[in-house]
């Protein structure tokens, strides 16, 4: 069955403006595992859409050979509202100008409602529970209503993804290698396998997080949400696949060779998980072991000024090493004008900001440690 191209039209909120999503589907619903991949939810982040562009070529070929055993749903441009936010020649794709909300926040967190509807029907059979939870979740989302354009968009994306075994939201950072946040660790080495296949240089596993509600967590932590609401460990509720947010390097790391290689890795991953037939070859050696999210340290600008990095992305740091200086050129004394920001832990500098004007309190770097950091316990991993 060839690729189907579906146009999902969002309800009209602004008279004269129609927003829609182009959705590419392969395979057949229910035939095998389902994978959902979207790009550019932060609407100016272009690595994801280019990866999906290359992935469609690979999947068209696999499809022509009858090799698609599961279901693949691709949404290359997941945010038509943000895509249109061009202000005087500068694109603003991270925040919704109308609500001031981050586009990757506030997705429907429906686990408690699922539990309220079916808590007494859950059994000791994990597979049965998966089907029941999904059926109920679909129903809740189908019945949900929205008022704002952004709320309609959130619902539209969730409806396509909620019953996926594998759900990946493609993003990018300022300056970074490829890194990954998984929403949960479903066991069986699944996080490590995905990270190794994609060549992730830092991989973190989120704890349950009620705050923020990013897209992939709203999908992937559904199982944790229902389990918490039911509160009965005898009723297994385990994520059947994997979900996460993939940061495809920095915002300017966009080119055909790099992103075609990412697409090839995603196809190999689909082969490993039985979604597409074929031999993925040996699993590449892991570049980094998955860590809990508390092994990710954040550095913040102590004041507003020029952001001058001392060390490059990839630098191996010791606690107390200088990562950058915030320079205030309005201070006449040279030394007094420089405000060093130090590493808060041993680890690898894996993420630097894309801008060189740092605003006071803004996150300006991240360091991947190889163990949980007590000073990160209980803190949010989301900074905006
Ligand atoms: Zn993003």
mmCIF file of C-alpha atoms and ligand atoms in Angstrom:
data_model
loop_
_atom_site.group_PDB
_atom_site.id
_atom_site.type_symbol
_atom_site.label_atom_id
_atom_site.label_comp_id
_atom_site.label_asym_id
_atom_site.label_seq_id
_atom_site.Cartn_x
_atom_site.Cartn_y
_atom_site.Cartn_z
ATOM 1 C CA UNK A 1 0.000 0.000 0.000
ATOM 2 C CA UNK A 2 1.666 3.315 -1.049
ATOM 3 C CA UNK A 3 2.225 6.272 1.230
ATOM 4 C CA UNK A 4 -0.983 8.089 1.971
ATOM 5 C CA UNK A 5 -0.946 11.841 2.276
ATOM 6 C CA UNK A 6 -3.500 13.257 4.615
ATOM 7 C CA UNK A 7 -4.253 16.901 5.305
ATOM 8 C CA UNK A 8 -5.451 17.459 8.871
ATOM 9 C CA UNK A 9 -7.208 20.807 8.978
ATOM 10 C CA UNK A 10 -7.441 22.551 12.331
ATOM 11 C CA UNK A 11 -10.749 24.201 13.240
ATOM 12 C CA UNK A 12 -10.789 27.811 12.071
ATOM 13 C CA UNK A 13 -10.244 30.186 14.975
ATOM 14 C CA UNK A 14 -9.065 33.231 13.088
ATOM 15 C CA UNK A 15 -11.472 34.160 10.312
ATOM 16 C CA UNK A 16 -9.818 33.857 6.928
ATOM 17 C CA UNK A 17 -6.961 31.690 8.200
ATOM 18 C CA UNK A 18 -6.893 27.944 7.716
ATOM 19 C CA UNK A 19 -4.133 25.941 9.426
ATOM 20 C CA UNK A 20 -3.380 22.401 8.387
ATOM 21 C CA UNK A 21 -0.918 19.581 8.934
ATOM 22 C CA UNK A 22 0.446 17.381 6.161
ATOM 23 C CA UNK A 23 0.631 13.821 7.430
ATOM 24 C CA UNK A 24 2.398 10.964 5.639
ATOM 25 C CA UNK A 25 1.269 7.475 6.539
ATOM 26 C CA UNK A 26 2.778 4.119 5.630
ATOM 27 C CA UNK A 27 1.603 0.628 6.390
ATOM 28 C CA UNK A 28 -1.642 -0.378 7.979
ATOM 29 C CA UNK A 29 -3.074 0.514 11.378
ATOM 30 C CA UNK A 30 -2.917 -2.485 13.694
ATOM 31 C CA UNK A 31 -0.700 -4.570 11.400
ATOM 32 C CA UNK A 32 2.351 -4.170 13.601
ATOM 33 C CA UNK A 33 4.053 -1.659 15.865
ATOM 34 C CA UNK A 34 3.214 1.989 15.205
ATOM 35 C CA UNK A 35 5.819 4.736 15.111
ATOM 36 C CA UNK A 36 4.977 8.438 15.112
ATOM 37 C CA UNK A 37 7.619 11.052 14.291
ATOM 38 C CA UNK A 38 7.126 14.806 14.053
ATOM 39 C CA UNK A 39 9.402 17.753 13.349
ATOM 40 C CA UNK A 40 9.420 21.504 13.977
ATOM 41 C CA UNK A 41 7.007 21.699 16.891
ATOM 42 C CA UNK A 42 9.381 24.503 17.770
ATOM 43 C CA UNK A 43 8.581 25.830 14.387
ATOM 44 C CA UNK A 44 11.951 27.251 13.382
ATOM 45 C CA UNK A 45 13.929 24.079 14.146
ATOM 46 C CA UNK A 46 14.699 22.671 10.713
ATOM 47 C CA UNK A 47 16.815 19.532 11.314
ATOM 48 C CA UNK A 48 13.722 17.422 12.085
ATOM 49 C CA UNK A 49 11.795 18.328 8.925
ATOM 50 C CA UNK A 50 14.865 17.633 6.794
ATOM 51 C CA UNK A 51 15.340 14.249 8.476
ATOM 52 C CA UNK A 52 11.692 13.405 7.776
ATOM 53 C CA UNK A 53 12.117 14.560 4.167
ATOM 54 C CA UNK A 54 14.940 12.034 3.745
ATOM 55 C CA UNK A 55 13.067 9.385 5.689
ATOM 56 C CA UNK A 56 10.153 9.539 3.244
ATOM 57 C CA UNK A 57 12.494 8.606 0.382
ATOM 58 C CA UNK A 58 13.740 5.571 2.309
ATOM 59 C CA UNK A 59 10.249 4.559 3.357
ATOM 60 C CA UNK A 60 8.854 4.994 -0.172
ATOM 61 C CA UNK A 61 11.470 2.487 -1.297
ATOM 62 C CA UNK A 62 10.760 0.089 1.567
ATOM 63 C CA UNK A 63 7.065 0.445 0.850
ATOM 64 C CA UNK A 64 7.540 -0.358 -2.856
ATOM 65 C CA UNK A 65 9.313 -3.552 -1.776
ATOM 66 C CA UNK A 66 6.500 -4.496 0.602
ATOM 67 C CA UNK A 67 8.776 -4.143 3.609
ATOM 68 C CA UNK A 68 6.612 -2.042 5.892
ATOM 69 C CA UNK A 69 5.195 -4.405 8.493
ATOM 70 C CA UNK A 70 3.937 -1.870 11.007
ATOM 71 C CA UNK A 71 2.526 1.615 10.776
ATOM 72 C CA UNK A 72 4.527 4.799 10.266
ATOM 73 C CA UNK A 73 3.076 8.277 10.751
ATOM 74 C CA UNK A 74 5.216 11.290 9.878
ATOM 75 C CA UNK A 75 4.377 14.962 10.425
ATOM 76 C CA UNK A 76 7.240 16.973 8.962
ATOM 77 C CA UNK A 77 5.968 20.405 10.034
ATOM 78 C CA UNK A 78 4.023 19.918 13.229
ATOM 79 C CA UNK A 79 3.326 23.551 13.995
ATOM 80 C CA UNK A 80 1.710 25.651 11.257
ATOM 81 C CA UNK A 81 0.887 28.406 13.777
ATOM 82 C CA UNK A 82 4.496 28.928 14.782
ATOM 83 C CA UNK A 83 5.685 28.416 11.219
ATOM 84 C CA UNK A 84 3.838 31.605 10.259
ATOM 85 C CA UNK A 85 5.251 33.724 13.084
ATOM 86 C CA UNK A 86 7.515 35.986 11.103
ATOM 87 C CA UNK A 87 7.988 39.315 12.832
ATOM 88 C CA UNK A 88 9.674 41.933 10.694
ATOM 89 C CA UNK A 89 12.017 39.439 9.101
ATOM 90 C CA UNK A 90 12.816 37.416 12.215
ATOM 91 C CA UNK A 91 11.194 34.050 12.737
ATOM 92 C CA UNK A 92 9.836 33.237 16.197
ATOM 93 C CA UNK A 93 9.044 29.557 16.443
ATOM 94 C CA UNK A 94 9.588 28.615 20.069
ATOM 95 C CA UNK A 95 6.798 30.534 21.792
ATOM 96 C CA UNK A 96 3.227 31.139 20.764
ATOM 97 C CA UNK A 97 2.896 34.894 20.376
ATOM 98 C CA UNK A 98 -0.780 34.822 21.328
ATOM 99 C CA UNK A 99 -0.493 32.893 24.607
ATOM 100 C CA UNK A 100 3.253 33.432 25.277
ATOM 101 C CA UNK A 101 3.470 29.686 25.891
ATOM 102 C CA UNK A 102 6.354 27.499 24.791
ATOM 103 C CA UNK A 103 5.046 25.365 21.910
ATOM 104 C CA UNK A 104 6.408 22.212 23.535
ATOM 105 C CA UNK A 105 4.496 22.604 26.781
ATOM 106 C CA UNK A 106 1.011 22.125 28.134
ATOM 107 C CA UNK A 107 -0.050 19.018 26.203
ATOM 108 C CA UNK A 108 -3.101 17.127 27.491
ATOM 109 C CA UNK A 109 -2.171 15.076 30.553
ATOM 110 C CA UNK A 110 -4.981 12.584 30.433
ATOM 111 C CA UNK A 111 -3.750 9.662 32.555
ATOM 112 C CA UNK A 112 -5.873 10.476 35.597
ATOM 113 C CA UNK A 113 -8.983 10.668 33.425
ATOM 114 C CA UNK A 114 -8.110 7.361 31.769
ATOM 115 C CA UNK A 115 -7.704 5.812 35.215
ATOM 116 C CA UNK A 116 -11.018 7.241 36.411
ATOM 117 C CA UNK A 117 -12.817 5.636 33.462
ATOM 118 C CA UNK A 118 -11.165 2.200 33.462
ATOM 119 C CA UNK A 119 -9.272 1.758 36.731
ATOM 120 C CA UNK A 120 -11.533 -1.099 37.854
ATOM 121 C CA UNK A 121 -11.262 -2.897 34.490
ATOM 122 C CA UNK A 122 -7.468 -3.199 34.468
ATOM 123 C CA UNK A 123 -6.109 -6.710 34.927
ATOM 124 C CA UNK A 124 -2.810 -8.464 35.607
ATOM 125 C CA UNK A 125 -2.383 -8.838 31.821
ATOM 126 C CA UNK A 126 -0.121 -6.010 30.592
ATOM 127 C CA UNK A 127 -1.155 -6.407 26.944
ATOM 128 C CA UNK A 128 -4.835 -6.233 27.757
ATOM 129 C CA UNK A 129 -4.165 -3.092 29.793
ATOM 130 C CA UNK A 130 -2.305 -1.481 26.894
ATOM 131 C CA UNK A 131 -5.280 -1.955 24.576
ATOM 132 C CA UNK A 132 -7.744 -0.725 27.163
ATOM 133 C CA UNK A 133 -5.692 2.361 28.035
ATOM 134 C CA UNK A 134 -5.211 3.256 24.382
ATOM 135 C CA UNK A 135 -8.856 2.826 23.493
ATOM 136 C CA UNK A 136 -9.852 5.024 26.404
ATOM 137 C CA UNK A 137 -7.157 7.623 25.715
ATOM 138 C CA UNK A 138 -8.282 7.886 22.091
ATOM 139 C CA UNK A 139 -11.857 8.362 23.207
ATOM 140 C CA UNK A 140 -10.908 11.079 25.708
ATOM 141 C CA UNK A 141 -8.923 12.981 23.081
ATOM 142 C CA UNK A 142 -11.664 12.573 20.487
ATOM 143 C CA UNK A 143 -14.195 14.010 22.928
ATOM 144 C CA UNK A 144 -11.917 16.830 24.105
ATOM 145 C CA UNK A 145 -12.696 20.346 22.982
ATOM 146 C CA UNK A 146 -10.469 23.368 22.544
ATOM 147 C CA UNK A 147 -10.812 27.107 22.153
ATOM 148 C CA UNK A 148 -7.475 28.539 21.074
ATOM 149 C CA UNK A 149 -5.608 27.660 17.905
ATOM 150 C CA UNK A 150 -2.717 26.275 19.941
ATOM 151 C CA UNK A 151 -5.073 24.053 21.961
ATOM 152 C CA UNK A 152 -6.540 22.698 18.720
ATOM 153 C CA UNK A 153 -3.026 21.987 17.494
ATOM 154 C CA UNK A 154 -2.099 20.196 20.732
ATOM 155 C CA UNK A 155 -5.164 17.985 20.409
ATOM 156 C CA UNK A 156 -4.581 17.243 16.723
ATOM 157 C CA UNK A 157 -0.998 16.101 17.372
ATOM 158 C CA UNK A 158 -1.940 14.051 20.430
ATOM 159 C CA UNK A 159 -4.736 12.273 18.569
ATOM 160 C CA UNK A 160 -2.260 11.052 15.961
ATOM 161 C CA UNK A 161 0.391 9.979 18.472
ATOM 162 C CA UNK A 162 -1.353 8.684 21.581
ATOM 163 C CA UNK A 163 -1.625 5.059 20.425
ATOM 164 C CA UNK A 164 1.883 4.875 18.944
ATOM 165 C CA UNK A 165 4.301 2.317 20.337
ATOM 166 C CA UNK A 166 7.171 4.604 19.420
ATOM 167 C CA UNK A 167 6.828 8.377 19.496
ATOM 168 C CA UNK A 168 9.684 10.730 18.708
ATOM 169 C CA UNK A 169 9.594 14.508 18.651
ATOM 170 C CA UNK A 170 12.478 15.960 16.634
ATOM 171 C CA UNK A 171 14.008 19.173 17.930
ATOM 172 C CA UNK A 172 17.386 20.895 17.978
ATOM 173 C CA UNK A 173 19.467 22.890 20.434
ATOM 174 C CA UNK A 174 21.659 25.982 20.149
ATOM 175 C CA UNK A 175 25.062 24.354 19.629
ATOM 176 C CA UNK A 176 25.197 20.665 20.439
ATOM 177 C CA UNK A 177 25.836 17.140 19.237
ATOM 178 C CA UNK A 178 22.831 14.844 18.807
ATOM 179 C CA UNK A 179 21.310 14.103 22.221
ATOM 180 C CA UNK A 180 18.115 12.532 23.507
ATOM 181 C CA UNK A 181 15.615 12.795 26.322
ATOM 182 C CA UNK A 182 13.528 9.656 26.796
ATOM 183 C CA UNK A 183 10.293 10.009 28.730
ATOM 184 C CA UNK A 184 10.554 6.761 30.592
ATOM 185 C CA UNK A 185 12.727 3.683 30.742
ATOM 186 C CA UNK A 186 10.549 0.772 29.630
ATOM 187 C CA UNK A 187 13.428 -1.673 30.285
ATOM 188 C CA UNK A 188 14.913 -4.309 27.974
ATOM 189 C CA UNK A 189 17.733 -1.913 27.095
ATOM 190 C CA UNK A 190 15.393 -0.011 24.814
ATOM 191 C CA UNK A 191 16.718 3.455 25.643
ATOM 192 C CA UNK A 192 20.328 2.344 25.112
ATOM 193 C CA UNK A 193 19.454 0.686 21.803
ATOM 194 C CA UNK A 194 17.745 3.798 20.421
ATOM 195 C CA UNK A 195 20.564 6.058 21.645
ATOM 196 C CA UNK A 196 23.257 3.859 20.126
ATOM 197 C CA UNK A 197 21.450 3.580 16.797
ATOM 198 C CA UNK A 198 21.105 7.352 16.527
ATOM 199 C CA UNK A 199 24.644 8.041 17.751
ATOM 200 C CA UNK A 200 23.436 10.055 20.750
ATOM 201 C CA UNK A 201 26.264 11.747 22.641
ATOM 202 C CA UNK A 202 24.179 12.366 25.769
ATOM 203 C CA UNK A 203 21.033 10.458 26.698
ATOM 204 C CA UNK A 204 18.788 11.271 29.639
ATOM 205 C CA UNK A 205 15.744 9.541 31.044
ATOM 206 C CA UNK A 206 13.091 11.804 32.499
ATOM 207 C CA UNK A 207 11.483 11.066 35.810
ATOM 208 C CA UNK A 208 7.724 11.507 35.940
ATOM 209 C CA UNK A 209 7.110 15.213 35.492
ATOM 210 C CA UNK A 210 3.769 16.779 35.947
ATOM 211 C CA UNK A 211 5.066 20.273 35.231
ATOM 212 C CA UNK A 212 5.778 21.477 31.714
ATOM 213 C CA UNK A 213 3.965 18.669 29.935
ATOM 214 C CA UNK A 214 6.034 18.524 26.759
ATOM 215 C CA UNK A 215 4.606 16.630 23.820
ATOM 216 C CA UNK A 216 6.581 13.405 23.979
ATOM 217 C CA UNK A 217 6.077 13.144 27.756
ATOM 218 C CA UNK A 218 2.325 13.641 27.422
ATOM 219 C CA UNK A 219 2.380 10.600 25.113
ATOM 220 C CA UNK A 220 5.162 8.521 26.674
ATOM 221 C CA UNK A 221 4.351 9.120 30.324
ATOM 222 C CA UNK A 222 0.695 8.222 29.848
ATOM 223 C CA UNK A 223 1.535 4.860 31.433
ATOM 224 C CA UNK A 224 3.138 6.473 34.482
ATOM 225 C CA UNK A 225 0.175 8.827 34.792
ATOM 226 C CA UNK A 226 -2.375 6.008 34.745
ATOM 227 C CA UNK A 227 -0.285 3.862 37.104
ATOM 228 C CA UNK A 228 0.007 6.709 39.615
ATOM 229 C CA UNK A 229 -3.709 7.374 39.480
ATOM 230 C CA UNK A 230 -4.612 3.665 39.845
ATOM 231 C CA UNK A 231 -2.021 3.029 42.565
ATOM 232 C CA UNK A 232 -2.074 -0.764 42.210
ATOM 233 C CA UNK A 233 1.258 -2.317 41.266
ATOM 234 C CA UNK A 234 -0.492 -5.623 40.567
ATOM 235 C CA UNK A 235 -1.972 -4.097 37.403
ATOM 236 C CA UNK A 236 0.988 -3.712 35.051
ATOM 237 C CA UNK A 237 1.066 -0.500 33.025
ATOM 238 C CA UNK A 238 4.243 -0.427 30.993
ATOM 239 C CA UNK A 239 5.051 1.669 27.963
ATOM 240 C CA UNK A 240 5.006 -0.851 25.104
ATOM 241 C CA UNK A 241 7.670 0.913 23.028
ATOM 242 C CA UNK A 242 9.651 4.064 23.600
ATOM 243 C CA UNK A 243 9.126 7.790 23.375
ATOM 244 C CA UNK A 244 11.414 10.738 23.527
ATOM 245 C CA UNK A 245 12.611 14.067 22.293
ATOM 246 C CA UNK A 246 15.578 13.947 19.962
ATOM 247 C CA UNK A 247 17.746 17.051 19.825
ATOM 248 C CA UNK A 248 19.258 16.942 16.359
ATOM 249 C CA UNK A 249 22.396 18.963 17.127
ATOM 250 C CA UNK A 250 22.411 22.742 16.788
ATOM 251 C CA UNK A 251 19.920 24.863 14.902
ATOM 252 C CA UNK A 252 22.403 25.507 12.078
ATOM 253 C CA UNK A 253 23.504 21.879 11.737
ATOM 254 C CA UNK A 254 21.178 21.304 8.819
ATOM 255 C CA UNK A 255 22.451 19.673 5.653
ATOM 256 C CA UNK A 256 21.455 16.817 3.395
ATOM 257 C CA UNK A 257 24.373 14.527 4.248
ATOM 258 C CA UNK A 258 23.980 14.808 8.027
ATOM 259 C CA UNK A 259 20.213 14.596 8.106
ATOM 260 C CA UNK A 260 20.022 11.825 5.490
ATOM 261 C CA UNK A 261 22.302 9.809 7.781
ATOM 262 C CA UNK A 262 19.918 10.499 10.676
ATOM 263 C CA UNK A 263 17.028 9.290 8.528
ATOM 264 C CA UNK A 264 18.951 6.109 7.682
ATOM 265 C CA UNK A 265 19.494 5.526 11.403
ATOM 266 C CA UNK A 266 15.786 5.970 12.096
ATOM 267 C CA UNK A 267 15.024 3.434 9.358
ATOM 268 C CA UNK A 268 17.495 0.975 10.915
ATOM 269 C CA UNK A 269 15.787 1.547 14.245
ATOM 270 C CA UNK A 270 12.436 0.700 12.623
ATOM 271 C CA UNK A 271 14.012 -2.517 11.325
ATOM 272 C CA UNK A 272 15.196 -3.402 14.838
ATOM 273 C CA UNK A 273 11.717 -2.871 16.231
ATOM 274 C CA UNK A 274 9.932 -4.866 13.542
ATOM 275 C CA UNK A 275 8.192 -1.897 11.943
ATOM 276 C CA UNK A 276 10.106 -2.252 8.668
ATOM 277 C CA UNK A 277 11.619 -5.477 7.334
ATOM 278 C CA UNK A 278 15.338 -5.673 6.655
ATOM 279 C CA UNK A 279 18.709 -6.133 8.256
ATOM 280 C CA UNK A 280 19.780 -3.086 10.259
ATOM 281 C CA UNK A 281 23.330 -4.434 10.642
ATOM 282 C CA UNK A 282 25.175 -4.438 13.933
ATOM 283 C CA UNK A 283 24.140 -1.900 16.542
ATOM 284 C CA UNK A 284 26.719 0.922 16.617
ATOM 285 C CA UNK A 285 28.746 1.200 19.781
ATOM 286 C CA UNK A 286 27.155 3.599 22.275
ATOM 287 C CA UNK A 287 28.761 7.019 22.514
ATOM 288 C CA UNK A 288 27.255 7.622 25.967
ATOM 289 C CA UNK A 289 25.384 5.558 28.532
ATOM 290 C CA UNK A 290 21.826 6.664 29.353
ATOM 291 C CA UNK A 291 21.596 8.623 32.592
ATOM 292 C CA UNK A 292 18.728 9.847 34.737
ATOM 293 C CA UNK A 293 17.779 13.445 33.978
ATOM 294 C CA UNK A 294 19.376 14.517 37.270
ATOM 295 C CA UNK A 295 22.774 13.855 35.640
ATOM 296 C CA UNK A 296 22.161 16.849 33.393
ATOM 297 C CA UNK A 297 23.509 20.085 34.856
ATOM 298 C CA UNK A 298 22.379 23.525 33.727
ATOM 299 C CA UNK A 299 24.401 26.739 33.696
ATOM 300 C CA UNK A 300 22.688 30.120 33.907
ATOM 301 C CA UNK A 301 23.729 33.658 33.053
ATOM 302 C CA UNK A 302 24.367 35.572 36.297
ATOM 303 C CA UNK A 303 23.616 38.850 34.501
ATOM 304 C CA UNK A 304 22.925 40.280 31.080
ATOM 305 C CA UNK A 305 25.898 40.693 28.778
ATOM 306 C CA UNK A 306 27.978 39.277 25.967
ATOM 307 C CA UNK A 307 28.300 35.517 26.117
ATOM 308 C CA UNK A 308 31.931 34.574 25.463
ATOM 309 C CA UNK A 309 32.567 30.838 25.722
ATOM 310 C CA UNK A 310 35.901 29.659 27.061
ATOM 311 C CA UNK A 311 35.555 26.022 25.946
ATOM 312 C CA UNK A 312 33.990 24.303 22.948
ATOM 313 C CA UNK A 313 31.065 21.892 22.814
ATOM 314 C CA UNK A 314 32.388 18.459 23.730
ATOM 315 C CA UNK A 315 34.895 19.774 26.292
ATOM 316 C CA UNK A 316 35.548 17.479 29.234
ATOM 317 C CA UNK A 317 35.180 19.647 32.324
ATOM 318 C CA UNK A 318 35.993 19.428 35.999
ATOM 319 C CA UNK A 319 33.787 21.082 38.564
ATOM 320 C CA UNK A 320 34.904 24.702 38.875
ATOM 321 C CA UNK A 321 36.339 24.985 35.351
ATOM 322 C CA UNK A 322 35.378 28.162 33.534
ATOM 323 C CA UNK A 323 32.790 27.491 30.829
ATOM 324 C CA UNK A 324 32.221 31.061 29.689
ATOM 325 C CA UNK A 325 32.317 34.685 30.713
ATOM 326 C CA UNK A 326 29.466 37.133 30.657
ATOM 327 C CA UNK A 327 31.107 40.352 29.578
ATOM 328 C CA UNK A 328 29.651 43.732 30.457
ATOM 329 C CA UNK A 329 31.529 46.168 28.192
ATOM 330 C CA UNK A 330 29.976 49.160 29.944
ATOM 331 C CA UNK A 331 32.224 48.463 32.969
ATOM 332 C CA UNK A 332 35.467 50.383 32.434
ATOM 333 C CA UNK A 333 37.767 48.051 34.374
ATOM 334 C CA UNK A 334 38.679 45.140 32.101
ATOM 335 C CA UNK A 335 38.811 42.441 34.772
ATOM 336 C CA UNK A 336 35.731 43.696 36.597
ATOM 337 C CA UNK A 337 33.755 43.632 33.338
ATOM 338 C CA UNK A 338 34.130 39.848 33.015
ATOM 339 C CA UNK A 339 31.854 37.522 34.998
ATOM 340 C CA UNK A 340 33.046 33.917 34.744
ATOM 341 C CA UNK A 341 30.483 31.094 34.870
ATOM 342 C CA UNK A 342 31.897 27.825 36.180
ATOM 343 C CA UNK A 343 31.023 24.175 35.680
ATOM 344 C CA UNK A 344 28.892 22.899 38.557
ATOM 345 C CA UNK A 345 30.016 19.304 38.089
ATOM 346 C CA UNK A 346 32.488 17.063 36.297
ATOM 347 C CA UNK A 347 31.220 16.135 32.846
ATOM 348 C CA UNK A 348 31.012 16.961 29.168
ATOM 349 C CA UNK A 349 29.787 20.319 27.910
ATOM 350 C CA UNK A 350 27.187 19.141 25.420
ATOM 351 C CA UNK A 351 24.945 22.157 24.863
ATOM 352 C CA UNK A 352 25.746 25.849 24.375
ATOM 353 C CA UNK A 353 23.321 28.676 23.648
ATOM 354 C CA UNK A 354 22.837 29.767 20.058
ATOM 355 C CA UNK A 355 22.799 33.512 20.890
ATOM 356 C CA UNK A 356 25.703 35.578 22.104
ATOM 357 C CA UNK A 357 23.585 38.056 24.028
ATOM 358 C CA UNK A 358 22.877 36.407 27.366
ATOM 359 C CA UNK A 359 19.955 37.622 29.414
ATOM 360 C CA UNK A 360 20.184 37.468 33.222
ATOM 361 C CA UNK A 361 18.861 34.108 34.455
ATOM 362 C CA UNK A 362 18.831 32.527 31.016
ATOM 363 C CA UNK A 363 20.168 29.007 30.577
ATOM 364 C CA UNK A 364 23.462 29.219 28.688
ATOM 365 C CA UNK A 365 24.907 25.705 28.818
ATOM 366 C CA UNK A 366 24.352 22.129 29.887
ATOM 367 C CA UNK A 367 26.824 19.551 31.130
ATOM 368 C CA UNK A 368 26.327 15.778 30.993
ATOM 369 C CA UNK A 369 27.638 14.150 34.155
ATOM 370 C CA UNK A 370 28.021 10.404 34.450
ATOM 371 C CA UNK A 371 26.054 10.135 37.680
ATOM 372 C CA UNK A 372 22.993 11.788 39.221
ATOM 373 C CA UNK A 373 23.776 15.202 40.730
ATOM 374 C CA UNK A 374 22.215 15.798 44.158
ATOM 375 C CA UNK A 375 21.884 19.538 43.488
ATOM 376 C CA UNK A 376 19.611 18.668 40.526
ATOM 377 C CA UNK A 377 17.229 16.481 42.561
ATOM 378 C CA UNK A 378 13.700 17.866 42.544
ATOM 379 C CA UNK A 379 14.509 20.503 39.924
ATOM 380 C CA UNK A 380 12.779 20.812 36.580
ATOM 381 C CA UNK A 381 14.693 19.894 33.450
ATOM 382 C CA UNK A 382 12.695 22.502 31.523
ATOM 383 C CA UNK A 383 13.979 26.037 31.584
ATOM 384 C CA UNK A 384 11.438 27.877 29.453
HETATM 385 ZN ZN1 LIG B 1 12.787 22.489 20.303
#
